[in-house]
Coordinates of C-alpha atoms in Angstrom, one line a residue:
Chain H
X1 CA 248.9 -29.5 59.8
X2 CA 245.7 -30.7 58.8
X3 CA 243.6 -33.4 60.7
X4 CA 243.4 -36.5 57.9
X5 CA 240.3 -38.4 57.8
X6 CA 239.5 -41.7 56.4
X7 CA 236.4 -40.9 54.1
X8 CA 236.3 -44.5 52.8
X9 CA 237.5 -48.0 52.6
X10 CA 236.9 -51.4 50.7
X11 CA 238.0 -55.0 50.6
X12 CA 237.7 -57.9 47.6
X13 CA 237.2 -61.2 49.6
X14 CA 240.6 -62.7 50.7
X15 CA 241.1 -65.7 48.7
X16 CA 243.9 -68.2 47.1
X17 CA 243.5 -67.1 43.5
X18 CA 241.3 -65.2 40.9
X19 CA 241.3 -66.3 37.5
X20 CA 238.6 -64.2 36.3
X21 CA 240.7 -60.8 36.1
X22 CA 244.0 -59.6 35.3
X23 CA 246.1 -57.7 38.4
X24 CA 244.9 -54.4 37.1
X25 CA 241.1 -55.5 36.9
X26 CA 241.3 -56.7 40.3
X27 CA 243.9 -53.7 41.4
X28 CA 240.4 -51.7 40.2
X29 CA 238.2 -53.5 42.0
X30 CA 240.1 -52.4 46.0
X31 CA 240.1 -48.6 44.2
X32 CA 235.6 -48.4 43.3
X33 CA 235.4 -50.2 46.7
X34 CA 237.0 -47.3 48.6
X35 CA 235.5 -44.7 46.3
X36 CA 232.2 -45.7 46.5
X37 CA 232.0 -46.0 50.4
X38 CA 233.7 -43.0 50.5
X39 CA 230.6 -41.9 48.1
X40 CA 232.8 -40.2 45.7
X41 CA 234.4 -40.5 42.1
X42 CA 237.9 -41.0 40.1
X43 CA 237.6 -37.1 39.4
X44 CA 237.9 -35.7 43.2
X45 CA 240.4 -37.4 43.7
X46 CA 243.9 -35.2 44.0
X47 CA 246.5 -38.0 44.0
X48 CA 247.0 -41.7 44.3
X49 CA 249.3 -43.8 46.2
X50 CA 250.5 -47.6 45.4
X51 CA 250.9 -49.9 47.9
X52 CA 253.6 -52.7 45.7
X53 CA 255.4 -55.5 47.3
X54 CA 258.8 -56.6 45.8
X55 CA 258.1 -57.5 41.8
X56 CA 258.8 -60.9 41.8
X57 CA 255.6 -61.6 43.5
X58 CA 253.3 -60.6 41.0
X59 CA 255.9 -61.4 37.9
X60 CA 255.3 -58.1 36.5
X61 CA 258.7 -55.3 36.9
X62 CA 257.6 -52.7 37.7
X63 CA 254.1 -53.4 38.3
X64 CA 252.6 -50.0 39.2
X65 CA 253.1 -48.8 35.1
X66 CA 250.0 -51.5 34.4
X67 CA 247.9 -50.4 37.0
X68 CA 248.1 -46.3 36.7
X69 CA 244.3 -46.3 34.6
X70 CA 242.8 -49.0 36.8
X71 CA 243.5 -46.2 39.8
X72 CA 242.6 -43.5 37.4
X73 CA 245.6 -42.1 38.0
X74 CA 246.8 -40.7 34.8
X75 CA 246.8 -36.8 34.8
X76 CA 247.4 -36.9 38.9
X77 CA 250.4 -36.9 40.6
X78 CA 251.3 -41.0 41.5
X79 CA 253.9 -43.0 44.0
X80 CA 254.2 -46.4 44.1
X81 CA 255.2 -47.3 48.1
X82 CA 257.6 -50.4 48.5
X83 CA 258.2 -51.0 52.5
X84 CA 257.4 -55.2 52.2
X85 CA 254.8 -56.3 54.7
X86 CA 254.6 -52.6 55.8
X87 CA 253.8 -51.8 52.2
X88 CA 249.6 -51.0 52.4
X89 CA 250.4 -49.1 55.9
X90 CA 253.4 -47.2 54.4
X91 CA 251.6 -46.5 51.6
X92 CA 248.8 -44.9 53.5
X93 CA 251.0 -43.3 55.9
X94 CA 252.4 -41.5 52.6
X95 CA 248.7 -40.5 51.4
X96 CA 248.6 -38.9 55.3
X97 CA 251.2 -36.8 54.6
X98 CA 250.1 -35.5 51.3
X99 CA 246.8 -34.3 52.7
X100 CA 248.4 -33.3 56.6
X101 CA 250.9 -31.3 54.3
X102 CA 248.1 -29.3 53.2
X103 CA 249.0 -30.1 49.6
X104 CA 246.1 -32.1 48.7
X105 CA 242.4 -32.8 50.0
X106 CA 241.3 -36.0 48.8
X107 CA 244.0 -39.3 47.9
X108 CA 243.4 -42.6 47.0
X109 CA 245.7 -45.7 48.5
X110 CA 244.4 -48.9 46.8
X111 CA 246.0 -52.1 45.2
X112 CA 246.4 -55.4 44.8
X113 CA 248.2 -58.8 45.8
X114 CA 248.0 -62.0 43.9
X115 CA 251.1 -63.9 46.0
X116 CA 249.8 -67.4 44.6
X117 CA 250.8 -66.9 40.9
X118 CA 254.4 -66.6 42.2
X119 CA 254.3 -70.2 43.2
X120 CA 256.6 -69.7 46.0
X121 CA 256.8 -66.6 47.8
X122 CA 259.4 -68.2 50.1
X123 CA 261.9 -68.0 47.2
X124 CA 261.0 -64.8 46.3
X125 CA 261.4 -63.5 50.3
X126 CA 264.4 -65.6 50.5
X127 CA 266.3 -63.2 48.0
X128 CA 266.5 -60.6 51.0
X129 CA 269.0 -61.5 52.6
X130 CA 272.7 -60.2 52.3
X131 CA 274.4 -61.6 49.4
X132 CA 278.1 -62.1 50.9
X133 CA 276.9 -63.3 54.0
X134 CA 273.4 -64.4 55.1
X135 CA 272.2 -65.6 51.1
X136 CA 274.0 -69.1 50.9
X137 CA 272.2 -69.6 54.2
X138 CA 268.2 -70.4 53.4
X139 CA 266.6 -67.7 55.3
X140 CA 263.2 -67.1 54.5
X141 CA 259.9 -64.8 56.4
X142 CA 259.3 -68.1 57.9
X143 CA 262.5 -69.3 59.5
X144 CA 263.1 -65.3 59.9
X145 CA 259.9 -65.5 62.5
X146 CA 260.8 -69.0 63.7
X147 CA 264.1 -67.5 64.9
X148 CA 262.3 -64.8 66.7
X149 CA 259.9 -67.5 68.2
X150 CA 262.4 -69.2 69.5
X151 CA 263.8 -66.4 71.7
X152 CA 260.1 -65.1 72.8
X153 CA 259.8 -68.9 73.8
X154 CA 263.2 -69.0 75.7
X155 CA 262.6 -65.4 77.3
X156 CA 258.8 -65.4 78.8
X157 CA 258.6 -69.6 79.2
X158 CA 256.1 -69.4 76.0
X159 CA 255.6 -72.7 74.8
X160 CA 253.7 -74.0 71.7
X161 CA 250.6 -74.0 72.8
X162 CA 250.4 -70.7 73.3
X163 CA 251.2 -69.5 69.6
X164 CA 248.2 -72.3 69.2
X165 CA 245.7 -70.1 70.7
X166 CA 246.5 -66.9 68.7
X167 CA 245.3 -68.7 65.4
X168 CA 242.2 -70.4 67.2
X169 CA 241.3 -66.7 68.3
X170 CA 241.6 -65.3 64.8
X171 CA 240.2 -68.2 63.4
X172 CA 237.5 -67.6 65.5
X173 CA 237.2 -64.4 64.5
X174 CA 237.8 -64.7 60.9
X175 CA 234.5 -67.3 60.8
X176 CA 232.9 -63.9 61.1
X177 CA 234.4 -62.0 58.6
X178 CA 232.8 -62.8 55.0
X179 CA 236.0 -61.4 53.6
X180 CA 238.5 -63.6 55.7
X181 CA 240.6 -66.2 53.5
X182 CA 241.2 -69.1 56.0
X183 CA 237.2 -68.9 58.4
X184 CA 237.2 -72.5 59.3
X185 CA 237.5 -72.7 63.1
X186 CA 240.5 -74.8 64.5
X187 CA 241.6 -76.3 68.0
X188 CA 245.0 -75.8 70.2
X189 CA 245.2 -79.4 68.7
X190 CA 244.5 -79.1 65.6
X191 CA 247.1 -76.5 65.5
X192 CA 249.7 -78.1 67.1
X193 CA 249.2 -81.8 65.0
X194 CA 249.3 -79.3 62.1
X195 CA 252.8 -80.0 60.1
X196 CA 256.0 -78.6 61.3
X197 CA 257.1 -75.9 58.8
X198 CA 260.0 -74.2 60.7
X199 CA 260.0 -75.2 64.2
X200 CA 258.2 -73.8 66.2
X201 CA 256.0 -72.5 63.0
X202 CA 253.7 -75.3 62.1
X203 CA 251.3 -74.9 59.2
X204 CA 248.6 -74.0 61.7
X205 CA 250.7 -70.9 63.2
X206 CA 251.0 -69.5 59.4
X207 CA 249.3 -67.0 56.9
X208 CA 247.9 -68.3 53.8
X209 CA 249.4 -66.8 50.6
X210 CA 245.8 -64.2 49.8
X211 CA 244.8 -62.9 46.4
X212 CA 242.6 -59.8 47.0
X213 CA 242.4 -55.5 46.9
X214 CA 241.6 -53.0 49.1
X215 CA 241.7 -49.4 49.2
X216 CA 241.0 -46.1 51.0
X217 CA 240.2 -42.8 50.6
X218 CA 241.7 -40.1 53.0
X219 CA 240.4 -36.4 53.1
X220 CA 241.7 -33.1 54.8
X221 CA 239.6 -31.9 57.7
X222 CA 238.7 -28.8 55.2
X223 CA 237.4 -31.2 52.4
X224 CA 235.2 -33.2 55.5
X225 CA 233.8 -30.1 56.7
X226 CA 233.1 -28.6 53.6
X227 CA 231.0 -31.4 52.3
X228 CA 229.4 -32.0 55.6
X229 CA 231.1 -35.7 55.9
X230 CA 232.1 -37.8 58.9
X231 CA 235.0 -40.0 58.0
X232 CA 237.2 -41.6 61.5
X233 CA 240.0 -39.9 62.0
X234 CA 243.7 -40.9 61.9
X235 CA 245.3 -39.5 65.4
X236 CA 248.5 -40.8 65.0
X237 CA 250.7 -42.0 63.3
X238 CA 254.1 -43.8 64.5
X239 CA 257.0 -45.5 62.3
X240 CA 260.5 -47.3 63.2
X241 CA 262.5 -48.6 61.4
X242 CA 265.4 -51.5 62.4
X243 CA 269.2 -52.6 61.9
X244 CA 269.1 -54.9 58.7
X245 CA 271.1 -57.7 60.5
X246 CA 269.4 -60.0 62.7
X247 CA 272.3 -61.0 64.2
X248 CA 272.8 -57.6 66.0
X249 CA 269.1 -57.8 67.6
X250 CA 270.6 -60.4 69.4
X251 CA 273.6 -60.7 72.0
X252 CA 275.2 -58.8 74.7
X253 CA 275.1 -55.3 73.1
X254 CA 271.5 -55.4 71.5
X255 CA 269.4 -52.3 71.6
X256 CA 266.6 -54.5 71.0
X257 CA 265.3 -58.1 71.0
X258 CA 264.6 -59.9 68.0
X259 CA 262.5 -62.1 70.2
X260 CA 260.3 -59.2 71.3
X261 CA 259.4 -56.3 69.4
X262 CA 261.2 -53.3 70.8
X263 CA 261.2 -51.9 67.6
X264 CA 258.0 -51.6 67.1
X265 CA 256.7 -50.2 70.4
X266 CA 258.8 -47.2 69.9
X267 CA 256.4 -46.6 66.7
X268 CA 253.5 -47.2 68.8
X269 CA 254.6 -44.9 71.0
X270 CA 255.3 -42.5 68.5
X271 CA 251.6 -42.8 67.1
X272 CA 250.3 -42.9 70.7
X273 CA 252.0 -39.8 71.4
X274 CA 251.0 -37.7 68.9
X275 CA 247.2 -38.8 68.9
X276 CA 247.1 -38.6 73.2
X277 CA 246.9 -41.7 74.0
X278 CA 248.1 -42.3 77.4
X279 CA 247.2 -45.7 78.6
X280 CA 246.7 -47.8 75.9
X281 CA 244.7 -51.1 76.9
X282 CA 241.9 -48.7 78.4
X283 CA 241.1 -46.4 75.5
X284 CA 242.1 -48.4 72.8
X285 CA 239.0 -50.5 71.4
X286 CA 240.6 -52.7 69.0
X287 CA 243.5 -53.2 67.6
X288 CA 244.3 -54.8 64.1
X289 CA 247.8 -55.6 64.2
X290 CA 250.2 -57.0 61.4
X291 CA 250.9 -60.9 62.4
X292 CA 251.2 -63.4 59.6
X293 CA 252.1 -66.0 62.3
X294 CA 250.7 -66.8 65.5
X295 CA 254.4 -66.4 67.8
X296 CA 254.0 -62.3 66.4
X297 CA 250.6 -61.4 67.6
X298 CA 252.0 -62.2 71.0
X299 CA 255.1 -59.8 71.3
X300 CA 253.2 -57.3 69.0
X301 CA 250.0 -57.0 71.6
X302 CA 252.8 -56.2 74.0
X303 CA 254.9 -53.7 72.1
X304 CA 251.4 -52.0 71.6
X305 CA 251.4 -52.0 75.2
X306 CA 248.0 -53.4 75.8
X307 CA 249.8 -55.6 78.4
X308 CA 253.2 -56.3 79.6
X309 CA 256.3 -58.0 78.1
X310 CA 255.9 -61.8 78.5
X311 CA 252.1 -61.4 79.5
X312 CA 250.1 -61.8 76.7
X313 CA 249.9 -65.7 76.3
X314 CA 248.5 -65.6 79.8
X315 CA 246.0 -62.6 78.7
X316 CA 245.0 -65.0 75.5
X317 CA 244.2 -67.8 78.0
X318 CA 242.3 -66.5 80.2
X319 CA 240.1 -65.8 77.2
X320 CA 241.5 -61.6 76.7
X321 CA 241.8 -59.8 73.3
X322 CA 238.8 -62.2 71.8
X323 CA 235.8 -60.9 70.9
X324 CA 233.4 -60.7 73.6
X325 CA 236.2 -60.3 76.2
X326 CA 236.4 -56.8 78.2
X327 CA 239.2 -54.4 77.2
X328 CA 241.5 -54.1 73.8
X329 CA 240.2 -56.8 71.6
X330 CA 243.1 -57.8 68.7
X331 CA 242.4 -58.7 64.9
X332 CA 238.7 -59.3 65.1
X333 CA 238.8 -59.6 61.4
X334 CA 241.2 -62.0 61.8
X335 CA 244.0 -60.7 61.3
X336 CA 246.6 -61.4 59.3
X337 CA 246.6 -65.1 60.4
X338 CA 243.9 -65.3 58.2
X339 CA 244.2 -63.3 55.3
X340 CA 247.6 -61.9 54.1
X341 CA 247.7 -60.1 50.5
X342 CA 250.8 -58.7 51.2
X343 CA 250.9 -55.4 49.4
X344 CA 247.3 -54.4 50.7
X345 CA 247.6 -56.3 53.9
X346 CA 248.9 -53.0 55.6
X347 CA 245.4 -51.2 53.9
X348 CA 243.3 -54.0 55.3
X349 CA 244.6 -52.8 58.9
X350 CA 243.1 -49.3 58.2
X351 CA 240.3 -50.4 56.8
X352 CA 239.4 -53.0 59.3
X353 CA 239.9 -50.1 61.8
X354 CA 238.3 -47.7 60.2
X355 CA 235.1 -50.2 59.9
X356 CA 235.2 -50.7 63.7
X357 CA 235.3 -47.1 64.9
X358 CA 232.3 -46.4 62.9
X359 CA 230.1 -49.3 63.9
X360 CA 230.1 -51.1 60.2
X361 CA 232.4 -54.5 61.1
X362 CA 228.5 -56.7 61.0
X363 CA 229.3 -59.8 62.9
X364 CA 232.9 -58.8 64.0
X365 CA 231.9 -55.4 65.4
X366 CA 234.0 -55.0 68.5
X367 CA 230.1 -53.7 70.8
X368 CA 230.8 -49.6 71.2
X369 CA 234.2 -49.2 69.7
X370 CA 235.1 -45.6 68.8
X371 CA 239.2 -45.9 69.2
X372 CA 241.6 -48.4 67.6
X373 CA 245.1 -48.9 66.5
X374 CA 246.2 -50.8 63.4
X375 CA 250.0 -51.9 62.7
X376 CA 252.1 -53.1 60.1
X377 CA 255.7 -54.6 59.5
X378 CA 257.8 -55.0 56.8
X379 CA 261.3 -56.3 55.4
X380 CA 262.3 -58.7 58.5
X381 CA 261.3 -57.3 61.5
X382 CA 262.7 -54.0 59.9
X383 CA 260.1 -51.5 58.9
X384 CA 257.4 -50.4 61.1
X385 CA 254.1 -48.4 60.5
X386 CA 251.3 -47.9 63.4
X387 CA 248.1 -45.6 62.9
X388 CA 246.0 -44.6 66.0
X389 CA 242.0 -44.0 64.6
X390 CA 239.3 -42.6 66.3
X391 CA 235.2 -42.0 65.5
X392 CA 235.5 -38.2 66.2
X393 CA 238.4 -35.6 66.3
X394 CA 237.3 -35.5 70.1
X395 CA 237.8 -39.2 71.2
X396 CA 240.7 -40.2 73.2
X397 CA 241.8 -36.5 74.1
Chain X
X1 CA 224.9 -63.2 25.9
X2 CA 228.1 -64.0 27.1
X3 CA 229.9 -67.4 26.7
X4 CA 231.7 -68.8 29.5
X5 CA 235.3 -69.5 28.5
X6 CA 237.8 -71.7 30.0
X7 CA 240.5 -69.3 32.1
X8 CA 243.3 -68.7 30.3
X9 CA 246.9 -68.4 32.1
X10 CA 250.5 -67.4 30.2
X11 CA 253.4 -69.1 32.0
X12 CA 257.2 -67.3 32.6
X13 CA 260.2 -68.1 34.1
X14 CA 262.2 -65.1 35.1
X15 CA 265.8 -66.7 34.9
X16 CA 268.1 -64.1 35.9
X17 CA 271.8 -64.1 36.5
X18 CA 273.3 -61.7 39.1
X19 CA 277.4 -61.9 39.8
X20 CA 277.5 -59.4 42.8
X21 CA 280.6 -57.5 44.1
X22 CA 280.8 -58.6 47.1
X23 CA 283.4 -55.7 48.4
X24 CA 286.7 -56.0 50.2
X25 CA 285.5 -56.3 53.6
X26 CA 283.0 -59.6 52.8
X27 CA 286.0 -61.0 50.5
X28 CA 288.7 -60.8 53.4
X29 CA 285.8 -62.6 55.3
X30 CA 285.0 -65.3 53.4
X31 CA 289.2 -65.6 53.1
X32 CA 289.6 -66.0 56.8
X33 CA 287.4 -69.2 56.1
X34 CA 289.9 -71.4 54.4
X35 CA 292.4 -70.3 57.2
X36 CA 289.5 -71.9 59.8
X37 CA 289.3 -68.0 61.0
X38 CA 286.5 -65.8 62.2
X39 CA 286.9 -62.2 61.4
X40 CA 285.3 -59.4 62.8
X41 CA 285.5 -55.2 62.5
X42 CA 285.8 -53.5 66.0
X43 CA 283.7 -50.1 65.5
X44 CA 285.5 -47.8 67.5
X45 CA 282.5 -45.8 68.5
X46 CA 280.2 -48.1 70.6
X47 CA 283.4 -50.8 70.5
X48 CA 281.6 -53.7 69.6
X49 CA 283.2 -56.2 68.1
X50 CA 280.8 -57.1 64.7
X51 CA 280.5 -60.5 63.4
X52 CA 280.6 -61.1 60.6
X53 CA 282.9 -58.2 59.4
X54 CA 281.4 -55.2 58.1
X55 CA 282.9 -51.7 57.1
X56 CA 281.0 -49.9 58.9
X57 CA 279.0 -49.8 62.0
X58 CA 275.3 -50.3 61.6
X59 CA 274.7 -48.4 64.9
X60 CA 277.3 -45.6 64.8
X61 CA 277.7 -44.9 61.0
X62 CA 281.3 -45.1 62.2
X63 CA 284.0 -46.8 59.9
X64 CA 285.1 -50.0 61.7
X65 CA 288.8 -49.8 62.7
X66 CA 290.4 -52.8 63.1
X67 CA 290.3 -56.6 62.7
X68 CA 289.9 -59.3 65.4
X69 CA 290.2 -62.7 65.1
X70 CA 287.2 -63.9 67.3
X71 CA 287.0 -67.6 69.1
X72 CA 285.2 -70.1 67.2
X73 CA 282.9 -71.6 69.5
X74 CA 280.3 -69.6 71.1
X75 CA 276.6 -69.2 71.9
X76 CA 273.2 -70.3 70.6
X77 CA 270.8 -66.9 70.3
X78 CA 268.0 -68.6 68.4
X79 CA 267.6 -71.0 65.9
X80 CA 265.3 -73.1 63.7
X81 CA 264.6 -76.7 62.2
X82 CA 263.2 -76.4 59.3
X83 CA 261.0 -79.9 58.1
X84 CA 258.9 -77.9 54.9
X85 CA 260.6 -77.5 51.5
X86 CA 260.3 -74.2 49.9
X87 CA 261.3 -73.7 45.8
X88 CA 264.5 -73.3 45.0
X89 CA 266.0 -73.7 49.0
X90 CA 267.7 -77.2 50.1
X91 CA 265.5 -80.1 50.8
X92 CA 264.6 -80.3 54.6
X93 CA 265.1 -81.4 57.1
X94 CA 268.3 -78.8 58.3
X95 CA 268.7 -76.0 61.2
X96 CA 269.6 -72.8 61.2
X97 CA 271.1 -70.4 64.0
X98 CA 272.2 -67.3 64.9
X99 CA 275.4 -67.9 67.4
X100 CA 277.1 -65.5 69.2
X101 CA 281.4 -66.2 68.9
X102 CA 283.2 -65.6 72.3
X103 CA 284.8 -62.5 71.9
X104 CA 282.5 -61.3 69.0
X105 CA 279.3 -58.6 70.3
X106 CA 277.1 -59.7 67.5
X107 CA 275.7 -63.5 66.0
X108 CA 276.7 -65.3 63.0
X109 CA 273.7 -67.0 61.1
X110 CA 274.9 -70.6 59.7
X111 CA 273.6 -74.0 59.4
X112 CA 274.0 -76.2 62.3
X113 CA 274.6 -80.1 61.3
X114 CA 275.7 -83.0 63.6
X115 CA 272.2 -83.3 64.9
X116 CA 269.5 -86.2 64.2
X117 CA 266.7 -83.8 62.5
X118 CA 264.6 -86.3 62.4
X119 CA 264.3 -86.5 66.2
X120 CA 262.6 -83.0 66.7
X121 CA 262.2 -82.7 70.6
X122 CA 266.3 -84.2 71.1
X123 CA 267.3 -81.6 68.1
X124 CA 265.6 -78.6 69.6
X125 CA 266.9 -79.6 73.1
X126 CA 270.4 -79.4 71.9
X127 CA 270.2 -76.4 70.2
X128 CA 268.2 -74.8 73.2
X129 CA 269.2 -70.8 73.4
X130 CA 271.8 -70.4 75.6
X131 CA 273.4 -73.3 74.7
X132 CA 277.2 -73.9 73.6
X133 CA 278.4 -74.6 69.6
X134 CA 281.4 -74.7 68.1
X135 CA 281.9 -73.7 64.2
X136 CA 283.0 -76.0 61.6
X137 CA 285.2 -75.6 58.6
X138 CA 284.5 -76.8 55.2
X139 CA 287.6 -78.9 54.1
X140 CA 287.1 -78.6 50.5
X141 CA 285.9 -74.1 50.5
X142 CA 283.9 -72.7 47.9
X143 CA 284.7 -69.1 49.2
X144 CA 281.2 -68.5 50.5
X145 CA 279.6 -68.2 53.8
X146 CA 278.8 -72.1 53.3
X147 CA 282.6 -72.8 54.3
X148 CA 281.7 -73.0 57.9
X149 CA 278.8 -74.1 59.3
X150 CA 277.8 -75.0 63.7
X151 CA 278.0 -77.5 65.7
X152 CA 277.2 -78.8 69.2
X153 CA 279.8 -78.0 71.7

């Protein structure tokens, strides 16, 4: 199996809408970004993959026919990868395996998200659930992740406050990120006077709907070597997947807890496994992790294992996992919590990653970071994707 | 060289119709409601007993067995009050859980009503996790999972 390197990544700005191009024009944009860092053209690349969330949020069926030319993809082989917040990470999970196979050297992951035009994503998310059973009931990825706060709160004496200081961390954060959606600092009380969405989720706890691309290029360790390059490498790789009924993550017989995410650490620990990584919070740098609301970063930090079950709120107030702070810092781009285009989002991860191991995140570099792991979920609560990156193919190990 | 132009935007609707078969397990289900019953499927694997009644066993990949008749009061696993509308969902405020039925090894998701929504800390008090509700029945049924909803206990 060949070792897969990351030769390239780019980013549009995160914002709420783009009127000046169509979803392919801006779909283009995320693939020259990752091209051109990765200093290369349409032709060397082998194959493409499509990061697409559900249809109905960009209106278009189908919406990776449109875009197959602004990925110059005609003539190469093509997926389109559909795994709903997991999407961008699944996607480039997928391009890993196509060059790890062997099969190809160089592959392209880019697209697009424009969730705004849809008006409300909510009532595209809502369509989900089952149709006999859970569909006349509103669920949406809000309420989905209020549910789940709810537990975390009643299991490890979280209260709201603490969700509070995950978004003024990120916000923090995000103020140093020029490609961040939401950068305007906030307070624990701005964030808790902020309107009640879903309780506990208030409007401060949330994601904003993001318009944006990004892309990345990954290479075989053959191609690297043979052209002399030095992209990070991917380590690991770890992905889980979980019961499609909420209702059984709960209760006497659960295997595990909607509140916490059980789920998830088992793909960390899958990733962590296969790239060496033994104890986690010490050689792990940084860690972008997938949490479009402030009650996930919490139970997320923990499945990664950079601290125990229940601890992290404590960790967050004593001033932990912010830039600055000693050990694992989380989402110094900002995370999520600050810019979600939902079918890149998983993409951003990698490519925030990628940026930090190599010294190139400018104001949010994380001082001396060569490791990090990124994260992504998808569906509700239900699809998992974790990557573990490193500088050089001898870090961690 | 270039002019700048006003952005243009085209507007749809997609407006689709979807009349889904629901199967027989979900139909003797949503049955059970008019009769003020709770059915579950006993998987005869891991023998839990799964709420609301499925075929087969999400954990096993085991048909389910048999019926049971579970109580209709139970437990509160997690819940939410909802105070933001979203397109094309009720208007707010209403609450949501997940309760788990005395006798049943998985939670139902339904609406809870009988609380004063408007009084947030005394509405999440009552539906605290842990905490006792009792399922209601629609007197006038539609057929659908909104023929029962919870209750306080």
């Amino acid at each position: 199996m060949s070792a897969v390197g990351v030769l390239g990544v780019g980013q549009t700005p995160y914002v709420t809408r783009r009127a000046d191009v169509t979803f392919p024009e801006l779909v283009r944009e995320g693939a020259l970004l990752a091209l051109d860092d990765a200093g290369i053209t349409m032709d060397d690349v082998d194959a493409v993959v499509f990061p697409l969330a559900p249809d109905a949020l960009i209106g278009v069926g189908n919406g990776e026919r449109w875009c197959v030319e602004a990925l110059g993809a005609a003539g190469k082989p093509f997926m389109r990868v559909n795994n709903g917040g997991a999407t961008g990470m699944s996607a480039v999970i997928a391009a890993w395996t196509h060059v790890a196979s062997g099969m190809f050297d160089v592959v392209l992951v880019a697209g697009g998200e424009r969730v705004s035009e849809s008006g409300s994503a909510q009532s595209v998310l809502n369509k989900m659930w089952d149709v006999g059973y859970e569909r006349p009931i509103p669920l949406n990825t809000i309420t989905m992740l209020a549910l789940s706060a709810v537990r975390y709160m009643h299991a490890h004496g979280a209260d709201e406050a603490d969700f509070a200081r995950v978004t003024v961390k990120n916000r923090r954060h995000a103020a140093l990120n020029p490609l961040a959606h939401l950068r305007e600092p906030v307070t624990v009380e701005d964030v808790l006077a902020s309107r009640v969405l879903a309780w506990p989720i208030k409007l401060g706890d949330a994601c904003p709907s993001s318009t944006g691309a990004a892309g990345a290029v990954l290479v075989s360790e053959r191609y690297a070597r043979a052209h002399g390059l030095r992209p990070a490498w991917i380590r690991g790789i770890g992905q889980n997947t979980e019961t499609f009924w909420m209702g059984d993550r709960v209760g006497p017989r659960m295997l595990a807890d909607h509140g916490d995410a059980d789920a998830l650490a088992v793909a960390f620990e899958r990733a962590y496994a296969m790239a060496g990584v033994t104890d986690p919070a010490g050689q792990l740098d940084v860690a972008e992790i997938y949490a479009p609301f402030s009650s996930v970063e919490l139970h997320v930090i923990e499945a990664a294992g950079l601290c125990g079950k229940g601890e992290a709120p404590a960790r967050l107030a004593q001033g932990d996992f912010a830039l600055g702070a000693k050990g694992t810092i989380v989402n110094p781009s900002g995370g999520v919590l600050c810019s979600n285009p939902i079918a890149v989002t998983g993409v951003a991860r990698l490519a925030e990653a990628t940026l930090q191991v190599q010294g190139r995140a400018g104001d949010r570099q994380v001082e001396g970071a060569r490791t990090a792991v990124a994260s992504a979920i998808g569906g509700d609560h239900q699809f998992y994707a974790s990557l573990v990156l490193s500088a050089d193919l001898e870090d961690i190990a | 060289m270039t002019s700048a132009v006003e952005p243009r935007f085209y507007t749809q609707t997609w407006d689709l119709s979807y009349r889904h078969a629901l199967g027989d397990t979900t139909s003797r289900f949503l049955a059970g409601l008019a009769e003020q019953r709770i059915l579950g499927r006993r998987c005869p694997s891991c023998e839990r007993v799964i709420v609301p009644a499925r075929s087969f066993c999400d954990r096993d990949h085991t048909a389910t067995s048999d019926w049971v008749e579970v109580a209709t009061a139970g437990v509160v696993e997690m819940f939410t009050i909802v105070h933001e509308a979203f397109r094309g969902l009720p208007d707010p405020p209403y609450a949501l859980a997940y309760a788990t039925l005395d006798g049943a090894d998985t939670a139902l998701v339904g609406y809870v009503r009988g609380l004063d929504l408007t009084d947030l800390p005394s509405a999440v008090a009552s539906l605290a996790v842990g905490n006792r509700v009792r399922v209601a029945f629609s007197d006038t049924p539609t057929g659908t999972a909104a023929d029962y909803w919870f209750e306080p206990a």
